[in-house]
């Protein structure tokens, strides 16, 4: 078996190989990418937990090591599943795109090398290094998308930099105070530290990298523009995988540094720090849900949904009890798969129609039935409806909130859940249902190579929904590792203090219901298919198709309630223009003046120095 | 022997004044000659000019600091001389004079002599900066350079009054307590203009944007390094770190305001000029943290910065339209800008990491905060330019092709940046030697004055 260090090196060199291969032949390079990423999945799947490797040295007295933990392995497997499926999808998708394919494939591998390092690094600084490599790789891909993606890339990298530099600041503070950096030792030293302020500072600053990356309020604004404008297939990786890197850092900040032991309980065993983070998660759920309802661009809609789901994960992880933490981790898996499915189905739709605006489409179910199935199962899982896996994690988060008595958070998560029914229905109705537009009448289903990963996702999410044991098993080992009481489960039955949940029973019930509905559908006479204009309204003939599309202003009645909402994007824009103004002011005052202005500044400096010194 | 390093380029420069057009062929030869002489010389030697022993005459001091600084400066000149395309007609002679004066500035052990070389450097820089497109920028530089030169000279005069000697070593040992503040202040103003400290260096963006690629390249790399060396020599070797606390504050201001000013620029070369200002601020404030390690990491960062800036300035001045036509130049540009921001795998990351660690170990939390804040801003505008140049669609404007030798050199420097990012020992060793020479003032004094 190849060592992890070599695996990362293979990806770094592979990114150059992939560039050359893709230059020679687009498809060959993409197949190479897929094979390499699947190989990484195979290696990571079989790697033993506890395996350690020395990587390199940067600072004195600190060995850089890679270490396989249950937590890292779980995240790595989820990530690589998503990326390898998407890489398969890309083999066909890249043929028609006028993006730079060679650069795309090469940067994808660069990003994967960073991701592998992030999940297996054993100390804060190694994690930072690989984190930045992953950011670099993904940053380079984003501007290959739509026109606005150039701006999106900058917003993405700046937000990410704010988070990761705060993380770096905390890392060096730890190194300065304790002289060590590995996770185990840091958590030990933190446990013995008497300064509460320092502990707060460290954990909040480390978590801020995760907050920026997983799109938690107040650093959530990059998701809309970045996910909405990145290359279509890459949005699946962004939302399905890169955002989960943020959740990984949040999991480290909250559980590897045991917050429940570091701080005293504030509310039913939840420390104040976790409580603050849970509230950030709550706000993200609200913002994500309500803003998603407003969107007319389907990719931006799901981008807002990613903000909301990042909030769910944070709420789950923040509770830090057996069920809540497990729910958060399970939701990582579910949202990764669901978001990847949905974005891939969108990529398929865009591949055929060339637009992302919901009200420019309709009735695609007749032309692209399998893409529709993927989207349908994806949103069922995203909205948390059984029998898909999405329900299990939401149910776990709800029940832990109930058992902690956190009813406001519970109410918000319910609102988010109901809201998600609303917003996922909008693309469903607008894109896939309704009347087929004339211009789309000769649209075909996407090629089989693109369908395979999409349908594999469908199978995976239903399979885990019925039989969640594999995921639950790894969650149990993670909980044992970080010292939380492990959840009880027996394959299909999950036990909580509030009762238990049998996925198999639910699945059987739903199947029976589905069969009954199918039989009824067969028995009753079929509805008559009519053309859009083949009807009367108030005695007038209809002659224009587009005006009667009901996706325009779909939720106008709800949107009207919060039309004048405060916008953080605008706030941050103001902040940026403030900085630019200061820069301009400096430029005008100091750098653009005449020579006499320079003499003035020299005099000022001398005067200040005389005044301060003597 | 070490006097040859000044004499050869100076002589060649004057000899070739009648044949200005031919001078560009002689330039690489002269630089290679000086490099060979330099490699033949061994560090730790002092040459008294005209047989007048220090502190009475002018001495040229070649210790480990000046040796490695000369190496860096001469290599920069060599790289530039190998790219005759960026040297405008007739400027090769000026480059030869500039080489002589920078070599002299590094070598000299005499404060008045260093003033002379500083002025020659400045005059050469005025000539290079002056082009028909940008006479006003050069004029501003001329005025400001003149004023700073006057302050430097005043500082030298006060030092002479305070010690009775112009020799660096003599000044460092014998200067009267009362004179130190005034000398330090005057010289700070004098060097501050050239080393791009915040309110003093108003000339930088206008001059760098002169229209010819030579100006920003030579001023932003070779001359910057020389001035930074002079700064270290005077404030560390001669004043033993006196006045550095003031420099620290000005350095921080330079970082923040330089980056902020760059944000608003809509010309790439001006944005890079401000980035150069900010990086100079970072180097100065790192050096001013005091101590051997700080100086070492400061010069390490300076080396990384000039490597990146060499690539950035050349490309920014020659093709600021798009990279799709010039892929190799584009890749080099991107690598250099990633290094400037400090992404892992690239050289800038190593030095920024070391600077952060050092600042924390000195319980200084201000510098890391400022550096990280500045890096966010720097990332924003540098990456914006990268995206703009890679993804620009309008190919209507004139297409400038970069010739193969420029491309090759840029690519080599870019690969060197990656190499340093992975194995930083090469640059670290140079920086270490420079720091050794600068901090070891006792050895410097005995070396010059001959064991007093």
Short mmCIF file of N, CA and C in Angstrom, two decimals, chain A residues 12 19 23 57-60 100 110 125 128-130 132-133 135-136 139-140 143-144 149-151 153-154 157-158 161-162 165-166 168-170 172-173 175-176 576-577 579-584 586-587 590-596 598-599 601-602 605-606 608-610 613-614, chain B residues 136 139-140 143-144 147 151 181-182 185 188-189 193 198-203 205-206 242-243 245-246 250 257 260-261 263-265 270 274 277 293 324 327 338 341-346 349-350 353-354 356-357 360-361 363 365 368-369 372-373 375-376 380 383-384 387 390-391:
data_model
loop_
_atom_site.label_atom_id
_atom_site.label_comp_id
_atom_site.label_asym_id
_atom_site.label_seq_id
_atom_site.Cartn_x
_atom_site.Cartn_y
_atom_site.Cartn_z
N UNK A 12 0.32 15.78 -6.56
CA UNK A 12 0.99 17.02 -6.97
C UNK A 12 1.64 16.85 -8.34
N UNK A 19 -2.29 17.83 -16.79
CA UNK A 19 -2.30 18.98 -17.70
C UNK A 19 -1.87 18.55 -19.10
N UNK A 23 -4.15 18.26 -22.45
CA UNK A 23 -3.75 19.01 -23.63
C UNK A 23 -3.80 18.12 -24.86
N UNK A 57 9.77 19.07 8.18
CA UNK A 57 9.91 19.99 9.30
C UNK A 57 9.88 21.41 8.79
N UNK A 58 9.18 22.28 9.50
CA UNK A 58 9.29 23.70 9.18
C UNK A 58 9.80 24.46 10.40
N UNK A 59 9.09 24.30 11.49
CA UNK A 59 9.52 24.99 12.71
C UNK A 59 10.41 24.05 13.51
N UNK A 60 11.21 24.63 14.34
CA UNK A 60 12.07 23.82 15.17
C UNK A 60 11.26 23.00 16.18
N UNK A 100 -11.03 26.09 -20.02
CA UNK A 100 -9.71 25.55 -20.34
C UNK A 100 -9.61 24.17 -19.68
N UNK A 110 -4.58 19.21 -7.97
CA UNK A 110 -3.87 20.02 -6.97
C UNK A 110 -4.76 20.17 -5.73
N UNK A 125 -0.41 23.30 12.04
CA UNK A 125 0.27 23.99 10.96
C UNK A 125 0.20 23.19 9.65
N UNK A 128 -2.97 23.77 8.13
CA UNK A 128 -3.04 25.08 7.45
C UNK A 128 -2.41 25.01 6.06
N UNK A 129 -1.23 24.36 5.99
CA UNK A 129 -0.52 24.32 4.71
C UNK A 129 -1.36 23.65 3.65
N UNK A 130 -1.90 22.48 4.00
CA UNK A 130 -2.69 21.76 3.00
C UNK A 130 -4.00 22.48 2.70
N UNK A 132 -4.42 25.65 2.55
CA UNK A 132 -4.16 26.70 1.57
C UNK A 132 -3.95 26.11 0.18
N UNK A 133 -3.34 24.92 0.11
CA UNK A 133 -3.17 24.30 -1.21
C UNK A 133 -4.54 23.97 -1.79
N UNK A 135 -7.33 25.48 -1.10
CA UNK A 135 -7.96 26.75 -1.48
C UNK A 135 -7.39 27.24 -2.80
N UNK A 136 -6.06 27.12 -2.95
CA UNK A 136 -5.42 27.59 -4.18
C UNK A 136 -5.98 26.84 -5.39
N UNK A 139 -9.58 27.82 -5.96
CA UNK A 139 -9.66 29.22 -6.39
C UNK A 139 -9.35 29.35 -7.87
N UNK A 140 -8.40 28.54 -8.34
CA UNK A 140 -8.01 28.66 -9.74
C UNK A 140 -9.09 28.12 -10.67
N UNK A 143 -12.87 30.81 -11.44
CA UNK A 143 -13.10 31.83 -12.48
C UNK A 143 -13.32 31.27 -13.87
N UNK A 144 -13.33 29.94 -14.04
CA UNK A 144 -13.59 29.41 -15.38
C UNK A 144 -15.08 29.34 -15.67
N UNK A 149 -18.10 34.93 -12.37
CA UNK A 149 -17.26 34.07 -11.54
C UNK A 149 -15.90 34.67 -11.27
N UNK A 150 -15.46 35.65 -12.10
CA UNK A 150 -14.16 36.28 -11.84
C UNK A 150 -14.21 37.02 -10.50
N UNK A 151 -15.31 37.75 -10.31
CA UNK A 151 -15.46 38.45 -9.05
C UNK A 151 -15.67 37.45 -7.92
N UNK A 153 -14.47 34.52 -7.55
CA UNK A 153 -13.23 33.89 -7.10
C UNK A 153 -12.53 34.77 -6.07
N UNK A 154 -12.54 36.09 -6.32
CA UNK A 154 -11.86 36.99 -5.39
C UNK A 154 -12.58 36.98 -4.04
N UNK A 157 -11.74 33.78 -2.23
CA UNK A 157 -10.40 33.63 -1.67
C UNK A 157 -10.19 34.61 -0.52
N UNK A 158 -10.80 35.79 -0.60
CA UNK A 158 -10.63 36.75 0.48
C UNK A 158 -11.35 36.26 1.74
N UNK A 161 -9.38 33.58 3.15
CA UNK A 161 -8.15 34.07 3.76
C UNK A 161 -8.42 34.68 5.13
N UNK A 162 -9.54 35.39 5.27
CA UNK A 162 -9.85 35.97 6.57
C UNK A 162 -9.94 34.86 7.61
N UNK A 165 -6.40 33.06 8.09
CA UNK A 165 -5.37 33.83 8.79
C UNK A 165 -5.69 33.98 10.27
N UNK A 166 -6.98 34.04 10.60
CA UNK A 166 -7.32 34.02 12.03
C UNK A 166 -6.88 32.70 12.65
N UNK A 168 -4.41 30.89 11.59
CA UNK A 168 -2.95 30.91 11.69
C UNK A 168 -2.49 31.70 12.90
N UNK A 169 -3.18 32.80 13.16
CA UNK A 169 -2.86 33.62 14.32
C UNK A 169 -2.99 32.80 15.60
N UNK A 170 -4.10 32.06 15.70
CA UNK A 170 -4.31 31.22 16.88
C UNK A 170 -3.25 30.13 16.96
N UNK A 172 -0.16 30.17 15.91
CA UNK A 172 1.11 30.67 16.42
C UNK A 172 1.02 31.07 17.88
N UNK A 173 -0.13 31.54 18.32
CA UNK A 173 -0.28 31.83 19.74
C UNK A 173 -0.11 30.56 20.56
N UNK A 175 1.57 27.89 19.63
CA UNK A 175 2.96 27.47 19.53
C UNK A 175 3.84 28.28 20.48
N UNK A 176 3.53 29.57 20.56
CA UNK A 176 4.31 30.44 21.42
C UNK A 176 4.09 30.08 22.88
N UNK A 576 -15.61 47.21 2.10
CA UNK A 576 -14.54 47.19 1.09
C UNK A 576 -14.35 48.58 0.51
N UNK A 577 -15.48 49.27 0.20
CA UNK A 577 -15.30 50.59 -0.40
C UNK A 577 -14.73 51.56 0.62
N UNK A 579 -12.39 50.70 2.82
CA UNK A 579 -10.95 50.46 2.75
C UNK A 579 -10.36 51.08 1.50
N UNK A 580 -11.09 50.91 0.39
CA UNK A 580 -10.60 51.50 -0.85
C UNK A 580 -10.50 53.01 -0.72
N UNK A 581 -11.46 53.58 -0.01
CA UNK A 581 -11.43 55.03 0.15
C UNK A 581 -10.21 55.45 0.96
N UNK A 582 -9.93 54.72 2.04
CA UNK A 582 -8.74 55.06 2.83
C UNK A 582 -7.50 54.99 1.96
N UNK A 583 -7.44 53.92 1.14
CA UNK A 583 -6.30 53.76 0.25
C UNK A 583 -6.19 54.93 -0.71
N UNK A 584 -7.33 55.32 -1.26
CA UNK A 584 -7.33 56.41 -2.22
C UNK A 584 -6.89 57.70 -1.56
N UNK A 586 -4.97 58.00 1.10
CA UNK A 586 -3.53 57.94 1.30
C UNK A 586 -2.80 58.27 0.01
N UNK A 587 -3.30 57.67 -1.06
CA UNK A 587 -2.65 57.85 -2.35
C UNK A 587 -2.66 59.33 -2.74
N UNK A 590 -0.42 61.46 -0.01
CA UNK A 590 1.02 61.25 0.17
C UNK A 590 1.72 60.99 -1.14
N UNK A 591 1.10 60.18 -2.02
CA UNK A 591 1.85 59.71 -3.16
C UNK A 591 1.63 60.53 -4.41
N UNK A 592 0.54 61.28 -4.46
CA UNK A 592 0.22 61.94 -5.72
C UNK A 592 0.52 63.43 -5.68
N UNK A 593 0.99 63.91 -4.55
CA UNK A 593 1.17 65.36 -4.43
C UNK A 593 2.38 65.84 -5.22
N UNK A 594 2.55 67.14 -5.21
CA UNK A 594 3.69 67.73 -5.88
C UNK A 594 4.92 67.62 -4.97
N UNK A 595 6.10 67.95 -5.47
CA UNK A 595 7.30 67.89 -4.63
C UNK A 595 7.16 68.67 -3.33
N UNK A 596 6.42 69.81 -3.37
CA UNK A 596 6.29 70.55 -2.11
C UNK A 596 5.51 69.74 -1.08
N UNK A 598 5.75 66.54 -0.77
CA UNK A 598 6.71 65.61 -0.18
C UNK A 598 7.52 66.29 0.91
N UNK A 599 7.93 67.53 0.62
CA UNK A 599 8.71 68.26 1.62
C UNK A 599 7.88 68.44 2.88
N UNK A 601 5.65 66.40 4.01
CA UNK A 601 5.63 65.14 4.77
C UNK A 601 6.94 64.91 5.50
N UNK A 602 8.05 65.26 4.84
CA UNK A 602 9.33 65.08 5.52
C UNK A 602 9.37 65.95 6.77
N UNK A 605 7.33 64.36 9.50
CA UNK A 605 7.99 63.23 10.14
C UNK A 605 9.03 63.73 11.14
N UNK A 606 9.81 64.72 10.72
CA UNK A 606 10.83 65.24 11.63
C UNK A 606 10.18 65.83 12.87
N UNK A 608 7.28 65.12 14.20
CA UNK A 608 6.72 64.06 15.06
C UNK A 608 7.84 63.41 15.85
N UNK A 609 8.94 63.12 15.17
CA UNK A 609 10.02 62.44 15.86
C UNK A 609 10.61 63.31 16.95
N UNK A 610 10.72 64.59 16.68
CA UNK A 610 11.23 65.48 17.73
C UNK A 610 10.26 65.54 18.89
N UNK A 613 10.30 62.12 20.78
CA UNK A 613 11.55 61.69 21.38
C UNK A 613 12.12 62.68 22.39
N UNK A 614 12.02 63.98 22.08
CA UNK A 614 12.71 64.90 22.97
C UNK A 614 11.74 65.88 23.60
N UNK B 136 7.39 64.17 -15.33
CA UNK B 136 7.03 64.75 -14.03
C UNK B 136 7.38 63.83 -12.88
N UNK B 139 10.95 64.07 -12.26
CA UNK B 139 11.26 65.36 -11.64
C UNK B 139 10.97 65.33 -10.15
N UNK B 140 9.82 64.75 -9.78
CA UNK B 140 9.49 64.64 -8.36
C UNK B 140 10.55 63.82 -7.62
N UNK B 143 13.68 65.94 -7.07
CA UNK B 143 13.58 66.88 -5.95
C UNK B 143 13.70 66.12 -4.63
N UNK B 144 12.91 65.06 -4.53
CA UNK B 144 12.86 64.33 -3.27
C UNK B 144 14.21 63.69 -2.97
N UNK B 147 16.60 66.30 -1.71
CA UNK B 147 16.37 66.65 -0.30
C UNK B 147 16.89 65.56 0.61
N UNK B 151 19.77 65.59 3.61
CA UNK B 151 19.64 65.12 4.99
C UNK B 151 20.71 64.10 5.34
N UNK B 181 21.10 60.71 18.66
CA UNK B 181 19.72 60.91 18.19
C UNK B 181 19.65 61.72 16.92
N UNK B 182 20.41 62.80 16.85
CA UNK B 182 20.27 63.69 15.71
C UNK B 182 20.83 63.03 14.45
N UNK B 185 18.34 60.39 13.32
CA UNK B 185 17.14 60.99 12.71
C UNK B 185 17.44 61.46 11.29
N UNK B 188 17.98 58.58 9.02
CA UNK B 188 16.70 57.90 8.81
C UNK B 188 15.90 58.60 7.71
N UNK B 189 15.86 59.92 7.77
CA UNK B 189 15.15 60.67 6.71
C UNK B 189 15.84 60.43 5.37
N UNK B 193 13.70 57.91 2.31
CA UNK B 193 13.16 58.24 0.99
C UNK B 193 13.47 57.13 -0.01
N UNK B 198 6.80 54.98 4.61
CA UNK B 198 5.50 55.54 4.27
C UNK B 198 5.41 57.02 3.90
N UNK B 199 5.55 58.00 4.79
CA UNK B 199 5.18 59.30 4.22
C UNK B 199 6.32 59.91 3.41
N UNK B 200 7.49 59.30 3.44
CA UNK B 200 8.64 59.90 2.78
C UNK B 200 8.76 59.52 1.31
N UNK B 201 8.20 58.38 0.97
CA UNK B 201 8.51 57.84 -0.36
C UNK B 201 7.38 58.05 -1.34
N UNK B 202 7.00 59.32 -1.54
CA UNK B 202 5.91 59.58 -2.46
C UNK B 202 6.25 59.34 -3.91
N UNK B 203 7.53 59.24 -4.21
CA UNK B 203 7.93 59.16 -5.62
C UNK B 203 7.67 57.80 -6.23
N UNK B 205 5.34 55.22 -6.78
CA UNK B 205 4.41 54.78 -7.83
C UNK B 205 4.59 55.54 -9.14
N UNK B 206 4.85 56.83 -9.08
CA UNK B 206 4.99 57.59 -10.31
C UNK B 206 6.22 57.17 -11.10
N UNK B 242 20.03 51.22 17.64
CA UNK B 242 19.38 52.42 18.14
C UNK B 242 18.40 52.93 17.08
N UNK B 243 17.27 53.48 17.48
CA UNK B 243 16.30 54.08 16.57
C UNK B 243 15.39 53.06 15.88
N UNK B 245 13.14 51.17 17.07
CA UNK B 245 11.74 51.19 17.53
C UNK B 245 10.91 52.17 16.72
N UNK B 246 11.53 53.29 16.32
CA UNK B 246 10.82 54.24 15.48
C UNK B 246 10.57 53.65 14.10
N UNK B 250 7.02 53.06 11.76
CA UNK B 250 6.88 53.52 10.37
C UNK B 250 6.73 52.34 9.42
N UNK B 257 -0.83 51.05 4.91
CA UNK B 257 -1.27 52.08 3.97
C UNK B 257 -0.82 51.77 2.55
N UNK B 260 -3.35 49.28 1.25
CA UNK B 260 -4.65 49.91 1.01
C UNK B 260 -4.60 50.79 -0.23
N UNK B 261 -3.49 51.50 -0.40
CA UNK B 261 -3.39 52.37 -1.57
C UNK B 261 -3.37 51.55 -2.84
N UNK B 263 -5.02 48.93 -3.44
CA UNK B 263 -6.35 48.40 -3.71
C UNK B 263 -7.08 49.24 -4.75
N UNK B 264 -6.81 50.52 -4.77
CA UNK B 264 -7.60 51.41 -5.60
C UNK B 264 -6.97 51.64 -6.97
N UNK B 265 -5.76 51.13 -7.18
CA UNK B 265 -5.07 51.43 -8.43
C UNK B 265 -5.69 50.68 -9.59
N UNK B 270 1.25 50.16 -11.11
CA UNK B 270 1.15 51.00 -9.91
C UNK B 270 0.77 50.16 -8.70
N UNK B 274 2.94 49.77 -5.23
CA UNK B 274 2.50 49.87 -3.84
C UNK B 274 2.77 48.60 -3.08
N UNK B 277 6.20 48.81 -1.98
CA UNK B 277 6.31 49.68 -0.81
C UNK B 277 5.96 48.91 0.45
N UNK B 293 17.99 36.80 14.69
CA UNK B 293 16.98 36.07 13.92
C UNK B 293 16.12 37.02 13.11
N UNK B 324 -3.14 34.59 -22.30
CA UNK B 324 -3.45 33.42 -23.12
C UNK B 324 -2.49 33.32 -24.31
N UNK B 327 1.77 32.03 -22.50
CA UNK B 327 1.48 31.15 -21.36
C UNK B 327 2.63 31.06 -20.38
N UNK B 338 1.75 34.22 -6.34
CA UNK B 338 1.40 33.33 -5.22
C UNK B 338 2.48 33.41 -4.13
N UNK B 341 1.97 36.57 -2.11
CA UNK B 341 0.89 36.46 -1.13
C UNK B 341 1.28 35.52 -0.02
N UNK B 342 2.04 34.48 -0.37
CA UNK B 342 2.45 33.54 0.65
C UNK B 342 1.61 32.29 0.69
N UNK B 343 1.30 31.74 -0.49
CA UNK B 343 0.67 30.42 -0.50
C UNK B 343 1.73 29.38 -0.22
N UNK B 344 1.37 28.29 0.47
CA UNK B 344 2.33 27.23 0.70
C UNK B 344 2.83 26.69 -0.64
N UNK B 345 4.01 26.11 -0.62
CA UNK B 345 4.75 25.59 -1.77
C UNK B 345 5.58 26.68 -2.42
N UNK B 346 5.31 27.96 -2.10
CA UNK B 346 6.07 29.03 -2.75
C UNK B 346 6.93 29.74 -1.71
N UNK B 349 5.86 32.02 1.37
CA UNK B 349 5.23 31.37 2.52
C UNK B 349 6.25 31.09 3.61
N UNK B 350 7.44 30.62 3.21
CA UNK B 350 8.44 30.27 4.21
C UNK B 350 8.84 31.50 5.02
N UNK B 353 6.03 32.80 7.28
CA UNK B 353 5.84 31.91 8.42
C UNK B 353 6.89 32.17 9.48
N UNK B 354 8.15 32.29 9.03
CA UNK B 354 9.23 32.51 9.98
C UNK B 354 9.06 33.86 10.68
N UNK B 356 6.26 35.46 11.25
CA UNK B 356 5.17 35.37 12.23
C UNK B 356 5.65 34.67 13.49
N UNK B 357 6.36 33.56 13.29
CA UNK B 357 6.80 32.81 14.46
C UNK B 357 7.73 33.65 15.33
N UNK B 360 5.85 36.33 17.26
CA UNK B 360 5.16 35.76 18.42
C UNK B 360 6.14 35.44 19.53
N UNK B 361 7.33 34.92 19.15
CA UNK B 361 8.27 34.54 20.20
C UNK B 361 8.81 35.77 20.93
N UNK B 363 6.77 38.12 21.77
CA UNK B 363 5.54 38.63 22.38
C UNK B 363 5.03 39.88 21.66
N UNK B 365 2.39 40.95 19.20
CA UNK B 365 1.20 40.47 18.50
C UNK B 365 0.72 41.46 17.46
N UNK B 368 2.20 40.44 13.62
CA UNK B 368 1.44 39.38 12.93
C UNK B 368 0.05 39.84 12.50
N UNK B 369 -0.63 40.57 13.37
CA UNK B 369 -1.97 41.00 13.02
C UNK B 369 -1.92 41.90 11.79
N UNK B 372 -1.01 39.84 8.63
CA UNK B 372 -2.10 39.00 8.13
C UNK B 372 -3.19 39.85 7.49
N UNK B 373 -3.49 40.99 8.12
CA UNK B 373 -4.49 41.89 7.54
C UNK B 373 -4.03 42.37 6.17
N UNK B 375 -1.98 40.92 4.21
CA UNK B 375 -1.94 39.84 3.23
C UNK B 375 -3.32 39.60 2.62
N UNK B 376 -4.36 39.75 3.44
CA UNK B 376 -5.72 39.59 2.89
C UNK B 376 -5.93 40.59 1.77
N UNK B 380 -6.28 40.03 -2.34
CA UNK B 380 -7.43 40.50 -3.11
C UNK B 380 -6.97 41.14 -4.42
N UNK B 383 -4.56 38.76 -6.82
CA UNK B 383 -5.29 37.69 -7.49
C UNK B 383 -6.28 38.25 -8.49
N UNK B 384 -6.82 39.43 -8.19
CA UNK B 384 -7.72 40.05 -9.14
C UNK B 384 -7.01 40.29 -10.46
N UNK B 387 -6.50 36.96 -12.33
CA UNK B 387 -7.69 36.49 -13.02
C UNK B 387 -7.95 37.33 -14.26
N UNK B 390 -5.54 36.40 -17.03
CA UNK B 390 -5.71 35.06 -17.59
C UNK B 390 -7.02 34.94 -18.36
N UNK B 391 -8.04 35.63 -17.89
CA UNK B 391 -9.36 35.42 -18.47
C UNK B 391 -9.83 36.57 -19.33
#
